Tab-separated table of C-alpha atoms in Angstrom:
chain	number	residue	atom	x	y	z
S	368	UNK	CA	7.373	-44.299	-14.153
S	369	UNK	CA	10.549	-44.668	-16.179
S	370	UNK	CA	13.203	-41.995	-15.828
S	371	UNK	CA	12.700	-40.726	-19.388
S	372	UNK	CA	8.941	-40.532	-18.848
S	373	UNK	CA	9.315	-38.542	-15.607
S	374	UNK	CA	11.655	-36.059	-17.273
S	375	UNK	CA	9.212	-35.658	-20.171
S	376	UNK	CA	6.377	-35.071	-17.678
S	377	UNK	CA	8.383	-32.365	-15.923
S	378	UNK	CA	9.195	-30.718	-19.250
S	379	UNK	CA	5.497	-30.608	-20.151
S	380	UNK	CA	4.532	-29.217	-16.758
S	381	UNK	CA	7.110	-26.421	-16.749
S	382	UNK	CA	6.469	-25.608	-20.385
S	383	UNK	CA	2.973	-24.576	-19.290
S	384	UNK	CA	4.054	-22.508	-16.292
S	385	UNK	CA	7.371	-21.574	-14.662
S	386	UNK	CA	6.349	-22.526	-11.105
S	387	UNK	CA	4.723	-25.553	-9.554
S	388	UNK	CA	3.512	-26.666	-6.151
S	389	UNK	CA	4.175	-30.095	-4.684
S	390	UNK	CA	0.647	-31.129	-5.657
S	391	UNK	CA	1.316	-30.015	-9.239
S	392	UNK	CA	4.461	-32.142	-9.315
S	393	UNK	CA	2.681	-35.168	-7.870
S	394	UNK	CA	-0.079	-34.874	-10.464
S	395	UNK	CA	2.368	-34.464	-13.357
S	396	UNK	CA	4.431	-37.467	-12.261
S	397	UNK	CA	1.420	-39.601	-11.349
S	398	UNK	CA	2.591	-40.337	-7.826
S	399	UNK	CA	1.640	-39.497	-4.280
S	400	UNK	CA	5.152	-40.097	-3.029
S	401	UNK	CA	7.123	-37.034	-1.974
S	402	UNK	CA	10.344	-39.045	-2.227
S	403	UNK	CA	9.590	-39.999	-5.844
S	404	UNK	CA	8.834	-36.386	-6.722
S	405	UNK	CA	12.098	-35.058	-5.310
S	406	UNK	CA	14.095	-37.869	-6.858
S	407	UNK	CA	12.686	-36.834	-10.244
S	408	UNK	CA	13.258	-33.084	-9.897
S	409	UNK	CA	16.727	-33.626	-8.425
S	410	UNK	CA	17.795	-35.277	-11.667
S	411	UNK	CA	17.229	-32.043	-13.599
S	412	UNK	CA	17.948	-29.577	-10.786
S	413	UNK	CA	15.339	-27.471	-9.014
S	414	UNK	CA	14.945	-24.477	-6.725
S	415	UNK	CA	12.519	-23.713	-3.927
S	416	UNK	CA	10.992	-20.278	-3.417
S	417	UNK	CA	12.326	-18.208	-0.524
S	418	UNK	CA	8.874	-16.635	-0.195
S	419	UNK	CA	5.498	-18.278	0.441
S	420	UNK	CA	7.076	-20.663	2.977
S	421	UNK	CA	8.973	-22.467	0.228
S	422	UNK	CA	5.715	-23.652	-1.337
S	423	UNK	CA	6.776	-23.148	-4.960
S	424	UNK	CA	9.320	-25.006	-7.071
S	425	UNK	CA	10.954	-24.296	-10.396
S	426	UNK	CA	13.611	-25.976	-12.484
S	427	UNK	CA	17.209	-24.831	-12.147
S	428	UNK	CA	17.285	-23.616	-15.749
S	429	UNK	CA	14.248	-21.335	-15.546
S	430	UNK	CA	15.140	-18.372	-13.256
S	431	UNK	CA	17.009	-15.393	-14.752
S	432	UNK	CA	18.616	-13.980	-11.630
S	433	UNK	CA	19.412	-10.269	-11.448
S	434	UNK	CA	22.606	-8.721	-10.075
S	435	UNK	CA	21.321	-9.274	-6.526
S	436	UNK	CA	20.756	-12.966	-7.190
S	437	UNK	CA	16.960	-12.541	-7.160
S	438	UNK	CA	14.227	-13.633	-9.559
S	439	UNK	CA	10.505	-13.071	-9.150
S	440	UNK	CA	7.538	-14.543	-10.933
S	441	UNK	CA	4.746	-12.218	-9.940
S	442	UNK	CA	5.139	-12.073	-6.154
S	443	UNK	CA	6.939	-15.402	-5.725
S	444	UNK	CA	10.659	-14.971	-5.074
S	445	UNK	CA	13.632	-17.222	-5.771
S	446	UNK	CA	17.239	-16.586	-4.844
S	447	UNK	CA	20.537	-17.873	-6.167
S	448	UNK	CA	21.669	-17.747	-2.532
S	449	UNK	CA	19.072	-20.315	-1.424
S	450	UNK	CA	16.850	-19.711	1.586
S	451	UNK	CA	15.393	-16.425	2.795
S	452	UNK	CA	17.838	-16.327	5.707
S	453	UNK	CA	20.835	-16.949	3.474
S	454	UNK	CA	19.610	-14.322	1.021
S	455	UNK	CA	19.201	-11.644	3.701
S	456	UNK	CA	22.693	-12.344	5.042
S	457	UNK	CA	24.236	-11.983	1.570
S	458	UNK	CA	22.323	-8.793	0.744
S	459	UNK	CA	23.248	-7.174	4.059
S	460	UNK	CA	26.866	-8.287	3.826
S	461	UNK	CA	27.265	-6.884	0.309
S	462	UNK	CA	25.463	-3.583	0.917
S	463	UNK	CA	27.401	-0.318	0.978
S	464	UNK	CA	25.382	1.247	3.785
S	465	UNK	CA	23.393	-1.566	5.363
S	466	UNK	CA	19.637	-2.032	5.029
S	467	UNK	CA	16.629	-0.913	7.001
S	468	UNK	CA	13.740	-3.331	7.347
S	469	UNK	CA	11.735	-1.215	4.924
S	470	UNK	CA	14.454	-1.340	2.293
S	471	UNK	CA	14.757	-5.111	2.578
S	472	UNK	CA	10.989	-5.402	2.377
S	473	UNK	CA	11.027	-3.546	-0.929
S	474	UNK	CA	13.885	-5.728	-2.233
S	475	UNK	CA	12.359	-9.057	-1.192
S	476	UNK	CA	8.638	-8.178	-1.194
S	477	UNK	CA	8.234	-9.607	2.305
S	478	UNK	CA	7.960	-8.399	5.880
S	479	UNK	CA	11.034	-9.685	7.667
S	480	UNK	CA	10.730	-8.778	11.355
S	481	UNK	CA	11.051	-12.365	12.616
S	482	UNK	CA	13.773	-13.286	10.122
S	483	UNK	CA	15.878	-10.237	10.971
S	484	UNK	CA	15.467	-10.770	14.696
S	485	UNK	CA	16.585	-14.394	14.460
S	486	UNK	CA	19.575	-13.516	12.268
S	487	UNK	CA	20.694	-10.878	14.766
S	488	UNK	CA	20.223	-13.316	17.656
S	489	UNK	CA	22.299	-15.915	15.786
S	490	UNK	CA	24.962	-13.243	15.138
S	491	UNK	CA	24.761	-13.761	11.375
S	492	UNK	CA	24.092	-10.038	10.871
S	493	UNK	CA	24.387	-6.994	13.139
S	494	UNK	CA	21.969	-4.209	14.029
S	495	UNK	CA	22.747	-0.564	14.763
S	496	UNK	CA	20.464	2.367	15.490
S	497	UNK	CA	20.915	5.238	13.054
S	498	UNK	CA	18.647	8.224	13.648
S	499	UNK	CA	15.144	6.813	14.225
S	500	UNK	CA	15.545	3.428	12.524
S	501	UNK	CA	17.469	0.225	12.993
S	502	UNK	CA	20.103	-0.504	10.378
S	503	UNK	CA	21.018	-4.106	9.615
S	504	UNK	CA	24.702	-4.507	8.890
S	505	UNK	CA	27.434	-7.084	8.451
S	506	UNK	CA	28.278	-9.363	11.365
S	507	UNK	CA	31.921	-8.413	10.760
S	508	UNK	CA	32.633	-5.404	12.939
S	509	UNK	CA	34.985	-3.637	10.517
S	510	UNK	CA	32.548	-3.931	7.620
S	511	UNK	CA	29.645	-2.920	9.875
S	512	UNK	CA	31.414	0.253	11.027
S	513	UNK	CA	32.014	1.276	7.415
S	514	UNK	CA	28.363	0.612	6.522
S	515	UNK	CA	27.104	2.669	9.455
S	516	UNK	CA	29.446	5.541	8.614
S	517	UNK	CA	28.252	5.616	4.987
S	518	UNK	CA	24.636	5.577	6.141
S	519	UNK	CA	25.210	8.445	8.576
S	520	UNK	CA	26.875	10.490	5.860
S	521	UNK	CA	23.933	9.825	3.563
S	522	UNK	CA	21.454	10.814	6.297
S	523	UNK	CA	23.414	14.013	7.008
S	524	UNK	CA	23.196	14.994	3.339
S	525	UNK	CA	19.476	14.276	3.124
S	526	UNK	CA	16.921	17.122	3.167
S	527	UNK	CA	15.949	18.345	6.621
S	528	UNK	CA	12.242	17.913	5.975
S	529	UNK	CA	10.463	15.228	7.994
S	530	UNK	CA	11.265	11.961	6.193
S	531	UNK	CA	8.341	9.850	5.052
S	532	UNK	CA	7.985	6.593	6.962
S	533	UNK	CA	9.213	3.580	5.050
S	534	UNK	CA	6.379	1.179	4.048
S	535	UNK	CA	7.012	-1.287	6.873
S	536	UNK	CA	6.870	1.391	9.573
S	537	UNK	CA	3.777	2.993	8.022
S	538	UNK	CA	2.049	-0.399	8.161
S	539	UNK	CA	3.134	-0.805	11.795
S	540	UNK	CA	1.576	2.570	12.662
S	541	UNK	CA	-1.693	1.823	10.857
S	542	UNK	CA	-1.981	-1.620	12.479
S	543	UNK	CA	-1.361	-0.048	15.903
S	544	UNK	CA	-4.118	2.502	15.230
S	545	UNK	CA	-6.538	-0.287	14.265
S	546	UNK	CA	-5.817	-2.184	17.480
S	547	UNK	CA	-5.650	0.931	19.680
S	548	UNK	CA	-7.977	3.506	18.092
S	549	UNK	CA	-7.939	5.785	21.144
S	550	UNK	CA	-4.152	6.337	20.942
S	551	UNK	CA	-2.825	9.669	19.716
S	552	UNK	CA	0.493	9.916	17.791
S	553	UNK	CA	2.557	10.181	20.980
S	554	UNK	CA	0.979	7.012	22.396
S	555	UNK	CA	1.542	5.164	19.108
S	556	UNK	CA	5.228	6.152	19.113
S	557	UNK	CA	5.633	4.880	22.685
S	558	UNK	CA	3.772	1.648	21.933
S	559	UNK	CA	5.919	0.849	18.882
S	560	UNK	CA	9.134	1.821	20.685
S	561	UNK	CA	8.304	-0.744	23.374
S	562	UNK	CA	8.209	-3.349	20.589
S	563	UNK	CA	11.583	-2.200	19.197
S	564	UNK	CA	10.042	-0.408	16.211
S	565	UNK	CA	11.340	3.135	16.181
S	566	UNK	CA	9.363	5.948	14.570
S	567	UNK	CA	9.471	9.707	15.024
S	568	UNK	CA	6.543	11.680	16.408
S	569	UNK	CA	6.630	14.006	13.382
S	570	UNK	CA	6.459	11.048	11.022
S	571	UNK	CA	3.465	9.564	12.835
S	572	UNK	CA	1.704	12.941	12.881
S	573	UNK	CA	2.406	13.229	9.155
S	574	UNK	CA	0.789	9.809	8.599
S	575	UNK	CA	-2.205	10.683	10.808
S	576	UNK	CA	-2.705	13.842	8.773
S	577	UNK	CA	-2.378	12.036	5.433
S	578	UNK	CA	-5.093	9.502	6.323
S	579	UNK	CA	-7.156	11.895	8.478
S	580	UNK	CA	-6.930	9.517	11.428
S	581	UNK	CA	-9.090	10.415	14.455
S	582	UNK	CA	-6.178	10.460	16.910
S	583	UNK	CA	-4.737	13.430	15.069
S	584	UNK	CA	-7.944	15.376	15.588
S	585	UNK	CA	-7.986	14.535	19.289
S	586	UNK	CA	-4.380	15.656	19.668
S	587	UNK	CA	-5.185	18.963	17.983
S	588	UNK	CA	-8.298	19.431	20.121
S	589	UNK	CA	-6.321	18.918	23.319
S	590	UNK	CA	-3.676	21.337	22.062
S	591	UNK	CA	-6.297	24.019	21.384
S	592	UNK	CA	-7.921	23.518	24.783
S	593	UNK	CA	-4.569	23.838	26.550
S	594	UNK	CA	-4.046	27.277	24.948
S	595	UNK	CA	-7.382	28.658	26.204
């Protein structure tokens, strides 16, 4: 296919939809060659999604990145910073008070346990415990100390009521209950702590009560029996 024809084919494809898979690109360009596909899209500039294992592609001119450098089409995310790892590093580095996993999950619409662990291991970001959660901070010690201090000040000013678990931790608790239905809140807390996922007993009890989980009833029954 001539260069002008391949560019016209790409224009038609992306005029119909803003994202494409490799199979879409092969079909539009009439080739089974991955090399030919990437030679064609490289001429006009393209980006790969940081979500969905990089399965989606778009042209450089299509995304309208927000102030964070992020653009989403439905649940597919693209970043001006490139890969998921690079994006997490930039977001953490630029944050005033670091990020919890739950906060990053909301920002990026992904669970990031493995990514965060590998970034900490590679010393590209840091991790500090603040209250009952891990805070991901800059790899630069001076910046990290300032982020932790701002977070602690924010926590100190927060209401004293039991904080609601962030979405990631709530999911962790519910998954643990599914796999270990006989566990009460205390056992769930211990199990997650052993995996490096810190939650408070009051928060887990709050979640058990909200969903009327059986472990909560057992814990209450034991408590009543112990008072007899």
